[in-house]
Amino acid sequence: MVALPRLVFIDVETTGGSAQRDRLTEVGWVEVNGAQVRRGQHLVNPGVRVPPFIERLTGITQAMVDEAPAFDALAPALSALLDGAVMVAHNARFDYGFLRQAMQRAGLPMRCRVLCTVKLSRALYPEHKAHGLDALIARHGLQPMGRHRALADADLLWQFWQRMQQAWGQDTLQRTVAQLLRYDNWPSHLDPALLEALPDGPGVYMFFGDNDVPLYVGKSKHIRRRVRSHFAADHRSGKSMRLSLQVRDIRWEETAGEIQALMREAQLVKQWQPAHNQRLRRNRGMTLWHVPPELSAPLQLGRAETWRGSDAGEAYGPFRSARQAKAMLEQAADEHGLCKVVLGLESAPKGRACFARQLGRCRGACVGVESLALHRARLLEVLVRQRLQRWPYGGPVALAEGEGEGRVWHVIDAWRHVGTWSEAQMATTQEAPTDWPEAGCDTATPMDWDLYPILRRALKVLPQRQLTRVTA
Ligand SMILES: [Zn+2]
């Protein structure tokens, strides 16, 4: 059997409910290390007034704490006590929050894992609704040595733990605890309340490091589950370990659905270039090939930035640069016997064989041996994977995402995201929203090639309606 880690059952009393604003007045603990059990209780001078109702609830009066040392005097011993242990508390987030704040102010680390006995009770007794300390006392016949004093409450948790060992056996208890701790593998420098605050639905989340430096932007259909998986012990690669050590804050934005989350993620990654994200494309300088409708006309290199998906003929790309576009086409010609003169990559007097033809490598479109129609058909087949989809509408389209009141409409025109409007804003009109940016559907808006595949997919999966353009 695996040896149990060192357990520190702990309870704190405070001047109120906010770990930011209020202060500790007492810390009580029971340390269990194998067969060895030690207890401790310390009054703490909070440096602020103890509210009268707290005095009545706990029996800890202003006079008592006035004589007590400040937390700083206690901090080194507490930091050492908790170091590497499993801290066990009832509503652990509360106790942990206060201790962490106080420890931070004292400039000391707090490196422990946290086990919440409310969660433990809930896991073992899902049939019961109440899991407060009073409910546990009544259910398991615990013997309080007092109530609302720190050591007395910590001792109740130790009693509860012993009852659970008797009732479930060491193995079951350990398995349950391991399960709970797995989800509590939360970086110790991050506020545990954040985990609870994270929403269940779709959106983007952002990790920040020291000095508010953006470290990572991600998207998910289930923000909380995804964020938690970043810190789950069994998913920890060296890379995510480094990330989790650097995270100091997490923020998020909820979205109506996955498409909006994808668009927002792409936008934020581009804007911030977080260290742990893969770089998205630079859009500037990108090129594409235009294939004109006339069979004899050479391919034209175009700027991918200004593409609107409505030109005559087909477009293929995008390529990082003109050089890359040409290299791709050269290679395709060499491999498939296409004619570089017909493609426009080389020049030769009309009707004369191209250089590759002289070497027997061109199938002869330049000299009429292969028809231009066949040459074109083969070219399009070779390029099929780079083919860009035309904008299939005459104007803007609104794509609906999400349900009910949270539903939004993404207005898309010529593969550009013009903006996103709420259901209420869109309900009254069949027209494009009147407040959309003038430049929104202009060629002046550069094409965003990270959005293109997202929008292409969105057009297939989201319900949509066409809009008529507002003319001033
Ligand atoms: Zn040729």
Tab-separated table of C-alpha atoms and ligand atoms in Angstrom:
chain	number	residue	atom	x	y	z
A	1	MET	CA	0.000	0.000	0.000
A	2	VAL	CA	1.161	3.509	-0.792
A	3	ALA	CA	2.130	5.463	2.299
A	4	LEU	CA	-0.200	8.317	3.052
A	5	PRO	CA	1.335	11.726	2.572
A	6	ARG	CA	1.739	14.001	5.550
A	7	LEU	CA	-1.657	15.522	6.282
A	8	VAL	CA	-2.266	18.902	7.882
A	9	PHE	CA	-5.876	19.381	8.973
A	10	ILE	CA	-6.262	23.099	9.283
A	11	ASP	CA	-8.826	25.728	10.103
A	12	VAL	CA	-8.583	29.508	10.242
A	13	GLU	CA	-10.686	32.197	11.911
A	14	THR	CA	-10.865	35.627	10.307
A	15	THR	CA	-12.302	39.105	10.639
A	16	GLY	CA	-14.629	38.477	7.660
A	17	GLY	CA	-15.206	36.635	4.405
A	18	SER	CA	-12.819	38.292	1.948
A	19	ALA	CA	-9.262	37.019	1.712
A	20	GLN	CA	-8.284	40.326	0.079
A	21	ARG	CA	-9.803	42.689	2.592
A	22	ASP	CA	-10.099	40.711	5.828
A	23	ARG	CA	-7.415	39.243	8.043
A	24	LEU	CA	-6.658	36.076	9.998
A	25	THR	CA	-7.328	36.016	13.750
A	26	GLU	CA	-6.487	32.394	14.474
A	27	VAL	CA	-4.903	29.335	12.857
A	28	GLY	CA	-5.384	25.835	14.276
A	29	TRP	CA	-3.980	22.600	12.902
A	30	VAL	CA	-3.561	18.888	13.447
A	31	GLU	CA	-0.560	17.394	11.697
A	32	VAL	CA	-0.726	13.654	11.006
A	33	ASN	CA	2.490	12.020	9.864
A	34	GLY	CA	2.068	8.242	9.975
A	35	ALA	CA	1.376	7.441	13.613
A	36	GLN	CA	2.624	10.797	14.832
A	37	VAL	CA	-0.009	13.436	15.622
A	38	ARG	CA	0.824	17.035	16.592
A	39	ARG	CA	-1.553	19.893	17.299
A	40	GLY	CA	-1.155	23.645	17.259
A	41	GLN	CA	-3.255	26.749	17.721
A	42	HIS	CA	-2.158	30.359	17.340
A	43	LEU	CA	-4.047	33.583	17.832
A	44	VAL	CA	-3.030	36.199	15.274
A	45	ASN	CA	-3.130	39.966	15.646
A	46	PRO	CA	-5.044	41.022	12.505
A	47	GLY	CA	-3.971	44.659	12.762
A	48	VAL	CA	-7.606	45.660	12.184
A	49	ARG	CA	-10.809	45.760	14.259
A	50	VAL	CA	-12.563	42.468	14.913
A	51	PRO	CA	-16.262	43.020	14.096
A	52	PRO	CA	-18.570	42.422	17.078
A	53	PHE	CA	-20.525	39.630	15.380
A	54	ILE	CA	-17.255	37.762	14.753
A	55	GLU	CA	-16.350	38.215	18.435
A	56	ARG	CA	-19.712	36.662	19.368
A	57	LEU	CA	-19.456	33.824	16.819
A	58	THR	CA	-15.921	32.700	17.646
A	59	GLY	CA	-15.353	34.026	21.158
A	60	ILE	CA	-12.154	35.588	19.836
A	61	THR	CA	-12.234	39.144	21.165
A	62	GLN	CA	-10.303	42.261	20.261
A	63	ALA	CA	-8.506	42.088	23.612
A	64	MET	CA	-7.310	38.539	22.889
A	65	VAL	CA	-5.848	39.297	19.468
A	66	ASP	CA	-4.351	42.616	20.584
A	67	GLU	CA	-1.907	40.637	22.700
A	68	ALA	CA	-1.180	38.082	19.978
A	69	PRO	CA	1.760	38.309	17.540
A	70	ALA	CA	1.200	39.374	13.946
A	71	PHE	CA	1.032	36.718	11.244
A	72	ASP	CA	4.611	37.401	10.133
A	73	ALA	CA	5.895	35.931	13.397
A	74	LEU	CA	4.017	32.697	12.746
A	75	ALA	CA	4.544	32.539	8.990
A	76	PRO	CA	7.925	30.712	8.763
A	77	ALA	CA	6.740	27.831	10.973
A	78	LEU	CA	3.440	27.554	9.078
A	79	SER	CA	5.165	27.664	5.702
A	80	ALA	CA	7.421	24.801	6.839
A	81	LEU	CA	4.486	22.884	8.307
A	82	LEU	CA	2.572	22.971	5.014
A	83	ASP	CA	5.560	22.486	2.725
A	84	GLY	CA	5.012	19.289	0.702
A	85	ALA	CA	1.989	18.262	2.780
A	86	VAL	CA	-1.642	17.815	1.859
A	87	MET	CA	-3.562	20.593	3.520
A	88	VAL	CA	-7.016	19.362	4.556
A	89	ALA	CA	-9.720	21.914	5.269
A	90	HIS	CA	-13.461	22.286	5.177
A	91	ASN	CA	-14.398	24.578	2.304
A	92	ALA	CA	-10.684	24.536	1.642
A	93	ARG	CA	-10.838	27.399	-0.802
A	94	PHE	CA	-11.611	29.774	2.077
A	95	ASP	CA	-8.779	28.681	4.368
A	96	TYR	CA	-6.358	28.332	1.505
A	97	GLY	CA	-7.240	31.789	0.194
A	98	PHE	CA	-6.578	33.476	3.531
A	99	LEU	CA	-3.376	31.574	4.236
A	100	ARG	CA	-2.016	32.200	0.776
A	101	GLN	CA	-2.713	35.935	0.961
A	102	ALA	CA	-1.122	36.168	4.399
A	103	MET	CA	1.850	34.091	3.279
A	104	GLN	CA	2.323	36.286	0.231
A	105	ARG	CA	2.301	39.395	2.377
A	106	ALA	CA	4.910	37.736	4.576
A	107	GLY	CA	6.941	36.954	1.459
A	108	LEU	CA	6.928	33.202	2.064
A	109	PRO	CA	6.011	30.315	-0.229
A	110	MET	CA	3.071	28.009	0.332
A	111	ARG	CA	3.739	24.734	-1.392
A	112	CYS	CA	1.079	22.216	-0.509
A	113	ARG	CA	-1.737	20.345	-2.116
A	114	VAL	CA	-5.251	21.060	-0.957
A	115	LEU	CA	-7.967	18.591	-0.054
A	116	CYS	CA	-11.438	19.882	0.678
A	117	THR	CA	-13.467	17.790	3.143
A	118	VAL	CA	-16.724	19.152	1.689
A	119	LYS	CA	-15.719	17.643	-1.640
A	120	LEU	CA	-14.551	14.453	0.074
A	121	SER	CA	-17.856	14.086	1.915
A	122	ARG	CA	-19.765	14.782	-1.274
A	123	ALA	CA	-17.752	12.174	-3.157
A	124	LEU	CA	-18.286	9.495	-0.491
A	125	TYR	CA	-21.900	10.363	0.359
A	126	PRO	CA	-23.476	11.714	-2.806
A	127	GLU	CA	-26.923	10.776	-1.472
A	128	HIS	CA	-26.685	13.500	1.201
A	129	LYS	CA	-27.375	17.145	0.454
A	130	ALA	CA	-25.780	18.740	3.519
A	131	HIS	CA	-21.999	18.566	3.909
A	132	GLY	CA	-21.425	21.417	6.357
A	133	LEU	CA	-19.407	20.771	9.511
A	134	ASP	CA	-22.586	20.549	11.633
A	135	ALA	CA	-24.009	17.955	9.235
A	136	LEU	CA	-20.805	15.900	9.478
A	137	ILE	CA	-20.852	16.100	13.300
A	138	ALA	CA	-24.422	14.787	13.351
A	139	ARG	CA	-23.952	12.151	10.630
A	140	HIS	CA	-20.739	10.634	11.948
A	141	GLY	CA	-21.044	11.302	15.686
A	142	LEU	CA	-17.968	13.558	15.847
A	143	GLN	CA	-17.034	15.013	19.255
A	144	PRO	CA	-16.492	18.796	19.103
A	145	MET	CA	-14.107	20.226	21.695
A	146	GLY	CA	-15.655	23.586	20.956
A	147	ARG	CA	-16.970	25.220	17.831
A	148	HIS	CA	-15.747	28.067	15.665
A	149	ARG	CA	-12.322	27.992	17.185
A	150	ALA	CA	-9.580	26.961	14.842
A	151	LEU	CA	-8.072	23.935	16.577
A	152	ALA	CA	-11.490	22.569	17.582
A	153	ASP	CA	-12.674	22.684	13.969
A	154	ALA	CA	-9.409	21.263	12.622
A	155	ASP	CA	-9.727	18.436	15.138
A	156	LEU	CA	-13.253	17.687	13.866
A	157	LEU	CA	-11.781	17.191	10.389
A	158	TRP	CA	-9.192	14.784	11.776
A	159	GLN	CA	-12.012	12.879	13.510
A	160	PHE	CA	-13.969	12.847	10.241
A	161	TRP	CA	-10.918	11.456	8.449
A	162	GLN	CA	-10.567	8.636	11.002
A	163	ARG	CA	-14.266	7.775	10.649
A	164	MET	CA	-13.818	7.610	6.889
A	165	GLN	CA	-10.858	5.245	7.270
A	166	GLN	CA	-13.016	2.956	9.402
A	167	ALA	CA	-16.083	3.189	7.199
A	168	TRP	CA	-14.457	2.839	3.752
A	169	GLY	CA	-11.086	1.294	4.335
A	170	GLN	CA	-7.733	2.819	3.475
A	171	ASP	CA	-7.823	1.806	-0.213
A	172	THR	CA	-11.171	3.324	-1.104
A	173	LEU	CA	-10.398	6.461	0.850
A	174	GLN	CA	-7.021	6.865	-0.838
A	175	ARG	CA	-8.501	6.326	-4.283
A	176	THR	CA	-11.164	8.947	-3.646
A	177	VAL	CA	-8.599	11.393	-2.304
A	178	ALA	CA	-6.307	10.786	-5.272
A	179	GLN	CA	-9.213	11.560	-7.579
A	180	LEU	CA	-9.949	14.806	-5.764
A	181	LEU	CA	-6.297	15.840	-5.614
A	182	ARG	CA	-5.897	15.208	-9.311
A	183	TYR	CA	-8.317	18.003	-9.972
A	184	ASP	CA	-6.696	20.099	-7.323
A	185	ASN	CA	-3.414	20.080	-9.091
A	186	TRP	CA	-3.773	23.771	-9.427
A	187	PRO	CA	-0.636	25.916	-9.536
A	188	SER	CA	-0.152	27.074	-5.962
A	189	HIS	CA	0.485	30.682	-7.015
A	190	LEU	CA	-2.925	30.815	-8.734
A	191	ASP	CA	-6.074	31.728	-6.873
A	192	PRO	CA	-7.981	28.425	-6.387
A	193	ALA	CA	-11.229	30.395	-6.641
A	194	LEU	CA	-10.406	30.941	-10.305
A	195	LEU	CA	-11.039	27.294	-11.049
A	196	GLU	CA	-14.561	27.539	-9.693
A	197	ALA	CA	-15.148	30.847	-11.422
A	198	LEU	CA	-14.238	29.533	-14.871
A	199	PRO	CA	-17.354	29.056	-17.023
A	200	ASP	CA	-18.446	25.705	-18.407
A	201	GLY	CA	-19.366	26.962	-21.854
A	202	PRO	CA	-17.411	27.897	-24.976
A	203	GLY	CA	-14.912	30.725	-25.196
A	204	VAL	CA	-11.289	31.744	-25.085
A	205	TYR	CA	-8.990	31.684	-22.074
A	206	MET	CA	-5.740	33.521	-21.550
A	207	PHE	CA	-2.799	32.741	-19.288
A	208	PHE	CA	-0.721	35.632	-18.006
A	209	GLY	CA	2.678	35.538	-16.349
A	210	ASP	CA	4.648	38.016	-14.285
A	211	ASN	CA	4.026	41.648	-15.203
A	212	ASP	CA	0.860	40.644	-17.038
A	213	VAL	CA	2.787	39.171	-19.957
A	214	PRO	CA	0.447	37.051	-22.131
A	215	LEU	CA	1.743	33.457	-22.121
A	216	TYR	CA	-0.932	31.503	-23.915
A	217	VAL	CA	-4.311	31.927	-25.576
A	218	GLY	CA	-6.563	28.921	-26.064
A	219	LYS	CA	-10.122	28.183	-27.023
A	220	SER	CA	-12.539	25.485	-25.973
A	221	LYS	CA	-16.151	24.381	-25.964
A	222	HIS	CA	-15.732	23.858	-22.202
A	223	ILE	CA	-13.422	26.505	-20.790
A	224	ARG	CA	-13.174	25.099	-17.267
A	225	ARG	CA	-12.526	21.518	-18.338
A	226	ARG	CA	-9.879	22.644	-20.789
A	227	VAL	CA	-8.077	24.960	-18.377
A	228	ARG	CA	-8.117	22.276	-15.700
A	229	SER	CA	-6.596	19.782	-18.111
A	230	HIS	CA	-3.621	22.116	-18.548
A	231	PHE	CA	-2.791	21.525	-14.907
A	232	ALA	CA	-3.878	17.906	-14.506
A	233	ALA	CA	-0.981	15.802	-13.275
A	234	ASP	CA	-1.375	13.025	-15.821
A	235	HIS	CA	-1.318	15.350	-18.830
A	236	ARG	CA	1.821	17.086	-17.790
A	237	SER	CA	4.472	17.278	-20.442
A	238	GLY	CA	7.630	19.267	-19.880
A	239	LYS	CA	6.157	22.045	-21.976
A	240	SER	CA	2.886	22.375	-20.089
A	241	MET	CA	4.832	22.080	-16.835
A	242	ARG	CA	6.891	25.132	-17.776
A	243	LEU	CA	3.709	26.955	-18.710
A	244	SER	CA	1.939	26.098	-15.463
A	245	LEU	CA	4.911	27.311	-13.423
A	246	GLN	CA	4.769	30.683	-15.148
A	247	VAL	CA	1.031	31.312	-14.976
A	248	ARG	CA	0.065	34.073	-12.548
A	249	ASP	CA	-3.420	34.909	-13.751
A	250	ILE	CA	-6.145	33.498	-15.958
A	251	ARG	CA	-8.758	35.516	-17.798
A	252	TRP	CA	-11.444	34.421	-20.183
A	253	GLU	CA	-14.140	35.570	-22.561
A	254	GLU	CA	-17.273	33.553	-23.088
A	255	THR	CA	-18.499	33.204	-26.647
A	256	ALA	CA	-21.743	32.097	-28.278
A	257	GLY	CA	-20.031	29.069	-29.764
A	258	GLU	CA	-16.939	27.476	-31.164
A	259	ILE	CA	-16.662	29.554	-34.321
A	260	GLN	CA	-16.635	32.785	-32.355
A	261	ALA	CA	-14.079	31.282	-29.988
A	262	LEU	CA	-11.863	30.302	-32.930
A	263	MET	CA	-12.083	33.774	-34.438
A	264	ARG	CA	-11.311	35.458	-31.135
A	265	GLU	CA	-8.411	33.110	-30.450
A	266	ALA	CA	-6.883	33.839	-33.852
A	267	GLN	CA	-7.275	37.560	-33.226
A	268	LEU	CA	-5.677	37.492	-29.775
A	269	VAL	CA	-2.794	35.255	-30.828
A	270	LYS	CA	-2.052	37.642	-33.677
A	271	GLN	CA	-2.305	40.668	-31.429
A	272	TRP	CA	-0.233	39.359	-28.494
A	273	GLN	CA	2.022	36.698	-30.007
A	274	PRO	CA	2.061	34.768	-26.705
A	275	ALA	CA	5.253	32.806	-26.072
A	276	HIS	CA	3.508	29.433	-25.777
A	277	ASN	CA	1.334	29.723	-28.902
A	278	GLN	CA	2.402	28.736	-32.354
A	279	ARG	CA	2.836	31.824	-34.452
A	280	LEU	CA	-0.016	32.494	-36.834
A	281	ARG	CA	0.655	33.622	-40.368
A	282	ARG	CA	1.889	37.013	-41.272
A	283	ASN	CA	-0.655	38.131	-43.807
A	284	ARG	CA	1.422	40.836	-45.398
A	285	GLY	CA	3.346	39.887	-48.505
A	286	MET	CA	1.320	36.740	-49.111
A	287	THR	CA	0.496	35.869	-52.690
A	288	LEU	CA	-1.782	33.685	-54.764
A	289	TRP	CA	-2.122	32.495	-58.336
A	290	HIS	CA	-5.002	33.723	-60.463
A	291	VAL	CA	-5.965	31.338	-63.250
A	292	PRO	CA	-7.771	33.439	-65.886
A	293	PRO	CA	-10.768	31.950	-67.725
A	294	GLU	CA	-9.031	32.201	-71.158
A	295	LEU	CA	-7.075	29.017	-71.754
A	296	SER	CA	-4.188	30.769	-73.468
A	297	ALA	CA	-3.722	33.436	-70.806
A	298	PRO	CA	-0.803	32.920	-68.423
A	299	LEU	CA	-1.306	32.601	-64.660
A	300	GLN	CA	-1.156	35.889	-62.785
A	301	LEU	CA	0.525	36.337	-59.468
A	302	GLY	CA	-1.719	38.369	-57.162
A	303	ARG	CA	-1.666	39.801	-53.637
A	304	ALA	CA	-3.451	37.485	-51.246
A	305	GLU	CA	-4.236	40.433	-48.987
A	306	THR	CA	-6.681	42.016	-51.422
A	307	TRP	CA	-8.347	38.858	-52.700
A	308	ARG	CA	-12.133	39.021	-52.491
A	309	GLY	CA	-13.110	35.657	-53.894
A	310	SER	CA	-15.162	37.268	-56.634
A	311	ASP	CA	-12.650	37.675	-59.485
A	312	ALA	CA	-13.203	35.912	-62.811
A	313	GLY	CA	-11.377	32.595	-62.996
A	314	GLU	CA	-10.024	30.606	-60.107
A	315	ALA	CA	-7.522	31.492	-57.409
A	316	TYR	CA	-5.022	29.224	-55.691
A	317	GLY	CA	-3.014	29.787	-52.556
A	318	PRO	CA	-2.212	31.466	-50.341
A	319	PHE	CA	1.580	31.416	-50.451
A	320	ARG	CA	3.959	33.080	-48.033
A	321	SER	CA	5.674	35.021	-50.818
A	322	ALA	CA	5.924	35.399	-54.583
A	323	ARG	CA	9.019	33.245	-54.441
A	324	GLN	CA	7.189	30.422	-52.740
A	325	ALA	CA	4.283	30.659	-55.195
A	326	LYS	CA	6.643	30.426	-58.151
A	327	ALA	CA	8.629	27.569	-56.633
A	328	MET	CA	5.428	25.582	-56.113
A	329	LEU	CA	4.348	26.094	-59.714
A	330	GLU	CA	7.809	25.299	-61.135
A	331	GLN	CA	7.841	22.058	-59.232
A	332	ALA	CA	4.316	21.144	-60.333
A	333	ALA	CA	5.301	21.813	-63.969
A	334	ASP	CA	8.427	19.642	-63.675
A	335	GLU	CA	6.560	16.772	-62.058
A	336	HIS	CA	3.556	16.741	-64.358
A	337	GLY	CA	4.933	17.807	-67.739
A	338	LEU	CA	3.087	21.119	-67.707
A	339	CYS	CA	4.368	23.849	-69.971
A	340	LYS	CA	6.144	26.752	-68.254
A	341	VAL	CA	5.617	29.013	-71.252
A	342	VAL	CA	1.866	28.432	-71.239
A	343	LEU	CA	1.845	28.903	-67.456
A	344	GLY	CA	3.699	32.213	-67.871
A	345	LEU	CA	6.802	31.143	-65.923
A	346	GLU	CA	9.040	31.388	-68.992
A	347	SER	CA	8.833	33.277	-72.230
A	348	ALA	CA	9.439	31.918	-75.719
A	349	PRO	CA	8.419	33.096	-79.202
A	350	LYS	CA	4.878	31.986	-80.010
A	351	GLY	CA	4.663	28.482	-81.469
A	352	ARG	CA	8.244	27.612	-80.449
A	353	ALA	CA	8.939	24.674	-78.175
A	354	CYS	CA	9.821	25.560	-74.592
A	355	PHE	CA	13.104	24.480	-73.056
A	356	ALA	CA	11.555	21.523	-71.236
A	357	ARG	CA	9.911	20.392	-74.492
A	358	GLN	CA	13.319	20.267	-76.127
A	359	LEU	CA	14.382	17.914	-73.315
A	360	GLY	CA	11.173	15.916	-73.710
A	361	ARG	CA	9.796	16.966	-70.316
A	362	CYS	CA	6.880	19.164	-71.447
A	363	ARG	CA	3.937	17.323	-72.955
A	364	GLY	CA	3.818	19.965	-75.651
A	365	ALA	CA	1.122	22.483	-74.883
A	366	CYS	CA	3.500	25.130	-76.270
A	367	VAL	CA	3.607	23.516	-79.708
A	368	GLY	CA	0.001	22.299	-79.917
A	369	VAL	CA	0.814	18.642	-79.220
A	370	GLU	CA	-1.259	18.822	-76.032
A	371	SER	CA	-4.477	20.836	-76.270
A	372	LEU	CA	-4.731	23.919	-74.064
A	373	ALA	CA	-7.977	22.513	-72.618
A	374	LEU	CA	-6.272	19.309	-71.493
A	375	HIS	CA	-3.267	21.248	-70.193
A	376	ARG	CA	-5.591	23.454	-68.154
A	377	ALA	CA	-7.552	20.495	-66.834
A	378	ARG	CA	-4.344	18.809	-65.667
A	379	LEU	CA	-3.117	22.034	-64.075
A	380	LEU	CA	-6.315	22.456	-62.057
A	381	GLU	CA	-6.104	18.880	-60.886
A	382	VAL	CA	-2.532	19.395	-59.675
A	383	LEU	CA	-3.514	22.570	-57.822
A	384	VAL	CA	-6.822	21.311	-56.450
A	385	ARG	CA	-5.719	21.333	-52.815
A	386	GLN	CA	-4.743	24.988	-52.975
A	387	ARG	CA	-7.963	26.051	-54.620
A	388	LEU	CA	-9.621	28.976	-52.867
A	389	GLN	CA	-13.354	28.951	-52.581
A	390	ARG	CA	-15.146	31.820	-54.268
A	391	TRP	CA	-17.309	33.953	-52.045
A	392	PRO	CA	-20.584	32.174	-52.877
A	393	TYR	CA	-22.909	35.164	-52.303
A	394	GLY	CA	-23.465	38.485	-53.973
A	395	GLY	CA	-22.978	40.318	-50.693
A	396	PRO	CA	-22.793	39.959	-46.924
A	397	VAL	CA	-24.155	36.979	-45.033
A	398	ALA	CA	-25.073	36.675	-41.354
A	399	LEU	CA	-24.183	33.421	-39.617
A	400	ALA	CA	-26.119	32.554	-36.448
A	401	GLU	CA	-24.301	30.988	-33.517
A	402	GLY	CA	-25.531	30.102	-30.033
A	403	GLU	CA	-28.962	29.681	-28.498
A	404	GLY	CA	-31.736	31.931	-27.244
A	405	GLU	CA	-30.706	35.252	-25.804
A	406	GLY	CA	-27.041	34.440	-26.151
A	407	ARG	CA	-27.360	34.019	-29.882
A	408	VAL	CA	-25.134	36.195	-32.013
A	409	TRP	CA	-24.792	36.906	-35.723
A	410	HIS	CA	-21.418	36.993	-37.394
A	411	VAL	CA	-21.608	39.174	-40.476
A	412	ILE	CA	-19.240	37.928	-43.144
A	413	ASP	CA	-18.548	39.486	-46.503
A	414	ALA	CA	-16.018	38.333	-49.083
A	415	TRP	CA	-14.478	36.031	-46.429
A	416	ARG	CA	-13.956	38.991	-44.120
A	417	HIS	CA	-15.426	39.127	-40.643
A	418	VAL	CA	-17.245	42.434	-40.617
A	419	GLY	CA	-18.451	42.142	-37.041
A	420	THR	CA	-20.640	40.242	-34.599
A	421	TRP	CA	-24.048	41.450	-33.514
A	422	SER	CA	-26.483	40.224	-30.875
A	423	GLU	CA	-29.791	38.580	-31.628
A	424	ALA	CA	-31.628	41.716	-30.487
A	425	GLN	CA	-29.591	43.957	-32.751
A	426	MET	CA	-30.203	41.719	-35.732
A	427	ALA	CA	-33.831	40.748	-35.099
A	428	THR	CA	-35.286	43.857	-36.606
A	429	THR	CA	-33.472	43.951	-39.888
A	430	GLN	CA	-32.893	42.001	-43.056
A	431	GLU	CA	-30.266	44.521	-43.931
A	432	ALA	CA	-26.670	44.672	-42.958
A	433	PRO	CA	-26.433	46.349	-39.534
A	434	THR	CA	-26.393	50.084	-39.946
A	435	ASP	CA	-23.542	50.526	-37.474
A	436	TRP	CA	-21.095	48.289	-39.225
A	437	PRO	CA	-17.788	49.858	-40.051
A	438	GLU	CA	-17.724	51.455	-43.458
A	439	ALA	CA	-14.427	49.826	-44.259
A	440	GLY	CA	-15.711	46.465	-43.074
A	441	CYS	CA	-16.714	45.122	-46.440
A	442	ASP	CA	-14.282	47.138	-48.463
A	443	THR	CA	-11.289	45.725	-50.331
A	444	ALA	CA	-9.325	47.972	-48.022
A	445	THR	CA	-9.858	45.420	-45.273
A	446	PRO	CA	-6.973	43.010	-45.725
A	447	MET	CA	-7.790	39.350	-46.033
A	448	ASP	CA	-7.069	37.425	-42.821
A	449	TRP	CA	-5.834	33.995	-43.875
A	450	ASP	CA	-6.112	32.575	-40.382
A	451	LEU	CA	-9.825	33.340	-40.426
A	452	TYR	CA	-10.437	31.983	-43.909
A	453	PRO	CA	-10.466	28.262	-42.962
A	454	ILE	CA	-12.581	29.043	-39.884
A	455	LEU	CA	-15.143	30.978	-41.906
A	456	ARG	CA	-15.126	28.403	-44.660
A	457	ARG	CA	-16.088	25.773	-42.121
A	458	ALA	CA	-18.578	28.065	-40.404
A	459	LEU	CA	-20.427	28.592	-43.684
A	460	LYS	CA	-21.001	24.849	-43.854
A	461	VAL	CA	-22.166	24.317	-40.275
A	462	LEU	CA	-23.933	27.461	-39.090
A	463	PRO	CA	-27.442	28.548	-40.042
A	464	GLN	CA	-27.212	31.646	-42.190
A	465	ARG	CA	-29.138	34.319	-43.953
A	466	GLN	CA	-28.217	36.733	-46.669
A	467	LEU	CA	-28.271	40.426	-45.994
A	468	THR	CA	-28.892	43.274	-48.320
A	469	ARG	CA	-26.255	45.920	-48.202
A	470	VAL	CA	-27.204	49.228	-46.674
A	471	THR	CA	-26.760	52.010	-49.159
A	472	ALA	CA	-26.454	55.483	-47.766
B	1	ZN	ZN	6.220	23.616	-73.353
